[in-house]
Amino acid sequence: MSPNDTDRDRAGEAPLFLSLSPQERRHLLAGASARDYGIGETVFTEGDPADRFFVVLEGRVNLFALTAAGAQSVIETFEPVTTFAEAAIFGAGIFPLTCEAVEPTRLLHVPAKPFLDHLAADPGVTRRLLAGLALWQAKLYHEIATLKDHSPAVRLAAFLLSLTPVTDGPAQVHLPFPKATLASRIGITPESLSRALARLKPLGVDVQGRDIHILDVSKLRKDAT
Amino acid sequence: MSDPNPSTLDRGVLANLQLVPLFGGLSEADLRAVLGDARLVPVAAGTDLFETGQAIDTVYVIVSGSVEVAVIESGRRCVVEVARIGALLGDTGLFGDGRYPNGARTAGAATLLAIPAGPFLAQILGRFDLARRALTAMSVRLRGLVTRVSEMKLKTAAHRLGDYLLALACTDQGQVTLRLPFEKRLVAEQLGMTPETLSRAFARLAPLGVETRPDGTVLLADAGCLAAALEDA
C-alpha cells in the first residue's frame, strides 16, 4: 500500500527526521510504503536481513528476544511517532530481535538500500539525520532531569497550571483526556496519580471526575512548584 | 581544563578505543586518521570539560574514570547521566549548531582522550562508513535513554535499583557479593534519583535479601529470588 500524505507528514515528526527539510524528507521517504498490522502480528523475526526500517504511525510494537525457555523478554516498546530498527540498517544488516504489533498498528516501511544510497550521495543529509538524533538526545536529557527533579505531585500541579490561562485566584480546569492518559502524560502510574491528587488536595485542588477546581492559582504555583 | 600533558597514543590506548561503539573494528590506520591530533590528558576531579552552549572545539573519550553529564533545568544543574570508560562526549552538538548541548564534569580523577572537533567532524562526514557508524552509535545510545526514561516513568525507585544490582551481578542465580561501580551519590545520579531515595530503595529491597555492607559491597542473598520478585512487581 502506498502511503498517503497523512502518513508521510506523520512520519516526518519522527526525531530522526527533525532536522531535514521537507524536500529532503519527501525524497528520503519516496520509496516507503505503509502497512497495517493486527494484534500479535509479526513484523520481523530475529536474524532476518535488515532490508528496511520502520516508522510507527499508529499503535504500538514490541521488540523482544526469546529466552531459552521460549518466553518473550520484551526489550523495547515503540509508539508513534518514532523510527525503529534503523540501527540495524546502518549497522549489522540483520534484525537482532523479533518485532510484533501489540495493538492494531500502522507502520511505514522504509527500504534500506535507496535510503542508504541517498545518504552516501549527500553527507549533508547524513549530518542532518545526526542533528535530528542530537536534538532528540537533548530532549531526553531534559525529560530525565524533569522526572528526577520533581515529585509526581509537583509534575501534576505544573501540568494542571498549564491548562488554565488564569494566573491569580480560583480557576476551573477540565481535563482534556481521561485520568489514565493524564497519568501517562506526566509519566506516572495511575496509582501514583491518585496519591498525587490526594497530596494536592490540601493545596486547594479539588477533583470531580475530569473537572478540577483550583482554589488559588498563584498559591498553588507558589506552594507546589 | 588543567594543563594537558600530551602523550602519544600507544597500542594500549588504541586497543581501549575499540570499546567506543563509533571506533569498534576500525583498523589502527583508520583509527589514527579519525583521531588526528588527539591527546591523552589527565584531568583532576570536579573539572568542567565543557558547559552548555559553549562552541564545540573538542570531543572526548573517557579512557579511565567517569564523567557527569548535566543539563540546566529550571536554572539548576542536573546530572542526567554518569558516563564511563569508552563513552564519547561532546559529539552530538557537532552535527547541529556546533555548541555543546549539555555540560560535562569529571566525577573523580580521569584520563581523557581529547580529539580536536573540526577534523573529527570532517572525517565522519567525509567517509560514509564512519557516518554509518555514527548513526548506529547514536541510535543505540538514544535507545538506552528512551528505555531509561520509560523506566523512570513506570518503575519504582526500588525496582530500578533491583534491576541495576542484578545487571551488576551478571547473574540471576545464587548468592552474589558485588561492588558498586561508583560512590552512592553517583549511583543515585545514574539511576535518576536523589541519594535519599536511593537509601529508601535499599531499605525496601532489604526484605528481598539485599544488604549493604560497611565495606561498600552489596550482598544479594539470592539473586534468583530478587529477580523473581522484581518480575512479579
CSV table of N, CA and C in Angstrom, one decimal, chain A residues 14-21 24-25 28-29 53 83 86 89-90 115-116 118-120 122-136, chain B residues 92 95-96 125 128 131 134-135 138-139 142:
chain,number,residue,atom,x,y,z
A,14,ALA,N,9.0,12.1,13.3
A,14,ALA,CA,10.0,11.2,14.0
A,14,ALA,C,11.3,12.0,14.2
A,15,PRO,N,11.8,11.8,15.4
A,15,PRO,CA,13.0,12.6,15.8
A,15,PRO,C,14.2,12.5,14.8
A,16,LEU,N,14.3,11.3,14.2
A,16,LEU,CA,15.4,11.1,13.2
A,16,LEU,C,15.3,12.1,12.1
A,17,PHE,N,14.1,12.5,11.7
A,17,PHE,CA,13.9,13.4,10.5
A,17,PHE,C,13.8,14.8,10.9
A,18,LEU,N,13.9,15.2,12.2
A,18,LEU,CA,13.6,16.5,12.6
A,18,LEU,C,14.3,17.6,11.9
A,19,SER,N,15.6,17.4,11.6
A,19,SER,CA,16.4,18.5,11.1
A,19,SER,C,16.4,18.5,9.5
A,20,LEU,N,15.7,17.6,8.9
A,20,LEU,CA,15.6,17.6,7.4
A,20,LEU,C,14.7,18.6,6.9
A,21,SER,N,14.9,19.1,5.7
A,21,SER,CA,14.0,20.0,5.0
A,21,SER,C,12.8,19.1,4.5
A,24,GLU,N,13.9,17.1,1.5
A,24,GLU,CA,14.8,16.0,1.8
A,24,GLU,C,14.0,14.9,2.4
A,25,ARG,N,13.0,15.2,3.2
A,25,ARG,CA,12.2,14.2,3.9
A,25,ARG,C,11.4,13.4,2.8
A,28,LEU,N,13.7,11.2,0.8
A,28,LEU,CA,14.2,10.0,1.6
A,28,LEU,C,13.1,9.0,1.7
A,29,LEU,N,11.9,9.4,1.8
A,29,LEU,CA,10.8,8.5,2.1
A,29,LEU,C,10.0,8.2,0.8
A,53,PHE,N,13.8,-0.2,7.5
A,53,PHE,CA,13.5,0.2,8.9
A,53,PHE,C,12.1,0.7,8.9
A,83,THR,N,11.0,6.2,14.8
A,83,THR,CA,11.6,5.2,13.9
A,83,THR,C,12.1,4.0,14.8
A,86,GLU,N,16.4,1.3,12.7
A,86,GLU,CA,17.3,1.9,11.8
A,86,GLU,C,18.8,1.6,12.1
A,89,ILE,N,19.9,-1.2,10.0
A,89,ILE,CA,20.3,-1.0,8.6
A,89,ILE,C,21.6,-0.2,8.5
A,90,PHE,N,21.8,0.7,9.5
A,90,PHE,CA,23.1,1.4,9.5
A,90,PHE,C,24.3,0.5,9.9
A,115,PHE,N,17.5,4.4,0.8
A,115,PHE,CA,17.8,5.3,1.9
A,115,PHE,C,19.3,5.5,2.1
A,116,LEU,N,20.0,4.4,2.2
A,116,LEU,CA,21.5,4.4,2.4
A,116,LEU,C,22.2,5.1,1.2
A,118,HIS,N,21.0,7.3,-0.8
A,118,HIS,CA,20.8,8.7,-0.7
A,118,HIS,C,21.7,9.4,0.3
A,119,LEU,N,21.9,8.7,1.4
A,119,LEU,CA,22.8,9.2,2.4
A,119,LEU,C,24.3,9.2,1.9
A,120,ALA,N,24.7,8.2,1.3
A,120,ALA,CA,26.1,8.1,0.8
A,120,ALA,C,26.3,9.2,-0.2
A,122,ASP,N,24.9,12.1,-0.2
A,122,ASP,CA,24.8,13.5,0.3
A,122,ASP,C,25.1,13.6,1.8
A,123,PRO,N,26.4,13.9,2.1
A,123,PRO,CA,26.8,13.9,3.5
A,123,PRO,C,26.0,15.0,4.3
A,124,GLY,N,25.4,16.0,3.6
A,124,GLY,CA,24.6,17.0,4.3
A,124,GLY,C,23.4,16.3,4.9
A,125,VAL,N,22.8,15.4,4.2
A,125,VAL,CA,21.6,14.8,4.7
A,125,VAL,C,21.9,13.9,5.9
A,126,THR,N,23.1,13.2,5.8
A,126,THR,CA,23.5,12.4,6.9
A,126,THR,C,23.7,13.2,8.2
A,127,ARG,N,24.4,14.4,7.9
A,127,ARG,CA,24.6,15.3,9.0
A,127,ARG,C,23.3,15.7,9.7
A,128,ARG,N,22.3,16.0,8.8
A,128,ARG,CA,21.0,16.5,9.4
A,128,ARG,C,20.3,15.3,10.1
A,129,LEU,N,20.5,14.1,9.7
A,129,LEU,CA,19.9,13.0,10.4
A,129,LEU,C,20.6,12.9,11.8
A,130,LEU,N,21.9,13.0,11.8
A,130,LEU,CA,22.6,13.0,13.1
A,130,LEU,C,22.2,14.2,14.0
A,131,ALA,N,21.9,15.4,13.3
A,131,ALA,CA,21.5,16.5,14.1
A,131,ALA,C,20.1,16.3,14.7
A,132,GLY,N,19.2,15.6,14.0
A,132,GLY,CA,17.9,15.2,14.5
A,132,GLY,C,18.1,14.4,15.7
A,133,LEU,N,18.9,13.4,15.6
A,133,LEU,CA,19.2,12.5,16.8
A,133,LEU,C,19.7,13.2,18.0
A,134,ALA,N,20.6,14.2,17.7
A,134,ALA,CA,21.2,15.0,18.7
A,134,ALA,C,20.1,15.8,19.5
A,135,LEU,N,19.2,16.4,18.7
A,135,LEU,CA,18.1,17.1,19.3
A,135,LEU,C,17.2,16.2,20.2
A,136,TRP,N,17.1,15.0,19.7
A,136,TRP,CA,16.3,14.0,20.5
A,136,TRP,C,17.0,13.7,21.8
B,92,THR,N,27.6,15.2,20.0
B,92,THR,CA,26.2,15.3,19.4
B,92,THR,C,26.0,16.7,18.8
B,95,PHE,N,26.9,18.0,15.0
B,95,PHE,CA,26.1,17.8,13.8
B,95,PHE,C,25.0,18.8,13.7
B,96,GLY,N,24.7,19.6,14.7
B,96,GLY,CA,23.7,20.6,14.7
B,96,GLY,C,24.3,22.0,14.7
B,125,LEU,N,32.0,12.9,8.3
B,125,LEU,CA,31.1,13.3,7.2
B,125,LEU,C,31.7,12.9,5.9
B,128,PHE,N,31.6,7.6,4.4
B,128,PHE,CA,30.2,7.1,4.7
B,128,PHE,C,30.3,6.0,5.6
B,131,ALA,N,30.2,7.6,8.9
B,131,ALA,CA,28.9,8.3,9.1
B,131,ALA,C,27.9,7.2,9.5
B,134,ALA,N,28.5,6.4,13.0
B,134,ALA,CA,28.0,7.4,13.9
B,134,ALA,C,26.5,7.3,14.1
B,135,LEU,N,25.8,7.1,13.0
B,135,LEU,CA,24.3,6.9,13.1
B,135,LEU,C,23.9,5.7,13.9
B,138,MET,N,24.7,6.5,17.6
B,138,MET,CA,23.8,7.5,18.2
B,138,MET,C,22.4,6.8,18.4
B,139,SER,N,22.0,6.0,17.4
B,139,SER,CA,20.7,5.4,17.6
B,139,SER,C,20.7,4.5,18.8
B,142,LEU,N,20.6,6.5,22.0
B,142,LEU,CA,19.2,7.0,22.3
B,142,LEU,C,18.3,6.0,22.7
